XYZ file of C-alpha atoms in Angstrom:
170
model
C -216.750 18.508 -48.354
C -218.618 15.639 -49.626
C -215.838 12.825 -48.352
C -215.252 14.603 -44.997
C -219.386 14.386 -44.120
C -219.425 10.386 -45.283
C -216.293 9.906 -42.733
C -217.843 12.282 -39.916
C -221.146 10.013 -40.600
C -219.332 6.766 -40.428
C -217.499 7.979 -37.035
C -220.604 9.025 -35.168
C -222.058 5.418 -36.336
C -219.126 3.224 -35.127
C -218.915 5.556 -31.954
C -222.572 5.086 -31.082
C -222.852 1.586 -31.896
C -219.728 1.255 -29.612
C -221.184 3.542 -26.997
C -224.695 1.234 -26.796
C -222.330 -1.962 -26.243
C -220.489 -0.450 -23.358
C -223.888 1.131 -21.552
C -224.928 -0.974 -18.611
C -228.584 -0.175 -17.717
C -228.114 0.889 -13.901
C -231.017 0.608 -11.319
C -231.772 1.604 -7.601
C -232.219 -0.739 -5.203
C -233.065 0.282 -1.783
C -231.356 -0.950 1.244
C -231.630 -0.871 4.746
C -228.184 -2.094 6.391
C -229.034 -3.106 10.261
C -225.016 -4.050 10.218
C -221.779 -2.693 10.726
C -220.455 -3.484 7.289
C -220.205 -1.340 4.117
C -223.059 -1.991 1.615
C -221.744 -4.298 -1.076
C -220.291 -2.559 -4.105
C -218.421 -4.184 -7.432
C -214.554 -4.583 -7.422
C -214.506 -3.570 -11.008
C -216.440 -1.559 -13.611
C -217.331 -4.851 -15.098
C -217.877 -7.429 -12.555
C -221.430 -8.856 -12.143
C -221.253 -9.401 -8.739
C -220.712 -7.732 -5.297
C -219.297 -9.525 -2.398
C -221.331 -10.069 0.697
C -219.543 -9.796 3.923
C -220.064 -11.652 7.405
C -221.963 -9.720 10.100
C -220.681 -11.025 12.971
C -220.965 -10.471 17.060
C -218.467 -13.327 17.016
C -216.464 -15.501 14.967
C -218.620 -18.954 13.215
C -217.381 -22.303 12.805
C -217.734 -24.642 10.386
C -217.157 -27.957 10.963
C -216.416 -30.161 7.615
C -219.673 -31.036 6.020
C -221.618 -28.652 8.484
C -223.558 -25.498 7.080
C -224.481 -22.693 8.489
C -226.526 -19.430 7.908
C -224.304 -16.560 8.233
C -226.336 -13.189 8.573
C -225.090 -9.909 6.464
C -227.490 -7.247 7.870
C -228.243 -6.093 4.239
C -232.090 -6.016 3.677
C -233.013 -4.714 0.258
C -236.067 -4.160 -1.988
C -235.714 -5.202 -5.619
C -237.411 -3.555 -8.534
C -240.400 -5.601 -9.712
C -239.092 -8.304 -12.397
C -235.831 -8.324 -11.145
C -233.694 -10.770 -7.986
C -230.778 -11.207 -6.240
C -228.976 -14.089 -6.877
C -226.297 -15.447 -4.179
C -223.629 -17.503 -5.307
C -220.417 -18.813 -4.141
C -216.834 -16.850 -4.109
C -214.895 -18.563 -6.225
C -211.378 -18.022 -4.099
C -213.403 -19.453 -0.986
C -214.804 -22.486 -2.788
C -210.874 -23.386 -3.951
C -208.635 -22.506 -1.429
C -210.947 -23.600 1.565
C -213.855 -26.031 0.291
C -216.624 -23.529 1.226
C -219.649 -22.637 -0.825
C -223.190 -21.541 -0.621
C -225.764 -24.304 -0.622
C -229.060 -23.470 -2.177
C -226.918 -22.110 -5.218
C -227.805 -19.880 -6.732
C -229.905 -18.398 -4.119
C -232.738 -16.349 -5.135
C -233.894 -13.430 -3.524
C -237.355 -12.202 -4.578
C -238.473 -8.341 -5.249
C -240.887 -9.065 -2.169
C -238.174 -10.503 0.148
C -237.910 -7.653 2.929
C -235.715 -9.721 5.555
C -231.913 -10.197 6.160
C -230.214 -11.833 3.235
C -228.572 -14.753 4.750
C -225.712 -17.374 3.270
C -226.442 -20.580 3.685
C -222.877 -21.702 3.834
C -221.460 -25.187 4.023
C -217.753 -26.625 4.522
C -217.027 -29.328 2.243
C -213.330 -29.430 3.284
C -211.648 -31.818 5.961
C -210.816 -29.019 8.199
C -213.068 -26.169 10.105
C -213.430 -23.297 8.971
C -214.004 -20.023 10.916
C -215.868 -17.150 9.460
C -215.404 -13.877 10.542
C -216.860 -10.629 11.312
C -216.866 -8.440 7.325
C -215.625 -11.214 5.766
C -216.050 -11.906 2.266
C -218.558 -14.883 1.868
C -220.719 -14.821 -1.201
C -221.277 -12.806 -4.301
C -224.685 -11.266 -5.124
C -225.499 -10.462 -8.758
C -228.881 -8.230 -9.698
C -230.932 -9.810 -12.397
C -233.837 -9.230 -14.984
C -236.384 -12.020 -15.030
C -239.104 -13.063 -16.886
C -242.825 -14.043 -15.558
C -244.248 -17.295 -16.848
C -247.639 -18.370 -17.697
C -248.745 -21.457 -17.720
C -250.614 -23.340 -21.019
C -252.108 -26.317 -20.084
C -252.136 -28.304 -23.334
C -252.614 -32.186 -24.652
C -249.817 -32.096 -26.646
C -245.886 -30.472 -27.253
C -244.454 -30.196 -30.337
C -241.687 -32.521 -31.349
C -238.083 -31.380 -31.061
C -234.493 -32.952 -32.475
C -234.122 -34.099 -28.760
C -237.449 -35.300 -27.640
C -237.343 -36.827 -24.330
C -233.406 -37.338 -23.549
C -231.785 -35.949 -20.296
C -229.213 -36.465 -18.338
C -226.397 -36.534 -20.492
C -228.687 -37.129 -23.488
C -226.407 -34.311 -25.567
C -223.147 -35.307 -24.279
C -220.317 -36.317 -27.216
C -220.186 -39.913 -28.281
């Protein structure tokens, strides 16, 4: 009985260990939707992001290089140390040139008005959005509050004062 307890043991450890790196912590985020589209929701159980969609009275266009912000009728309020971030879809920015300026976006747990995209054309031909369509991605995050030190002095580091490309390969 000995063996079969040290297996049963070793089971319940590998199946909880893979059980806490599957959990996803979920949280509630209230939302008031003043449009006519569906709330956003993820396209798979492990995508980050949920689309935003157009809302519309009529169709928008984008001439190339012009930007626009498109409404969504989505107002939400975030948890306290979390935001929204807005970012481009990745289809959009390929196949058409358009992406979200301002990216990414950061809606704060105090925001209470309309999430907007700030969208911009950077292809040589216009571009019309439409009513529910797919424009941006918005992914819930955890964030961290800073705190300022004011000090004389930082401590050295292996880079020291290089940017811009500083780390690159030679």
């Amino acid at each position: 009985m000995g063996i079969i307890n040290y297996f049963c043991r070793i089971f319940e450890h590998l199946t909880s260990k893979q059980a806490k790196m599957t959990d996803k912590k979920t949280i509630e985020v209230k939302v008031v939707n003043k449009g006519h589209q569906p709330l956003p929701t993820y396209a798979t159980q492990q995508s980050a992001g949920m689309d935003l969609r157009a809302n519309l009275d009529s169709p928008v266009v984008l001439r190339p290089l012009e930007r626009k912000l498109i409404p969504t009728g989505l107002h939400i309020a975030l948890p306290e140390g979390y935001e929204a971030q807005v970012r481009p879809r990745s289809g959009l920015a390929l196949k058409k040139g358009i992406t979200v300026l301002n990216t990414p976006g950061t809606i704060d747990a105090d925001y209470r008005g309309e999430i907007g995209v700030i969208l911009v054309n950077l292809s040589q031909e216009d571009f019309t959005v439409n009513d529910g369509e797919r424009i941006a991605q918005m992914v819930i995050a955890r964030h961290e509050t800073a705190h300022f030190m004011a000090v004389d002095m930082l401590d050295e580091s292996e880079r020291g004062e290089g940017g811009f490309g500083h780390t690159g390969t030679k």
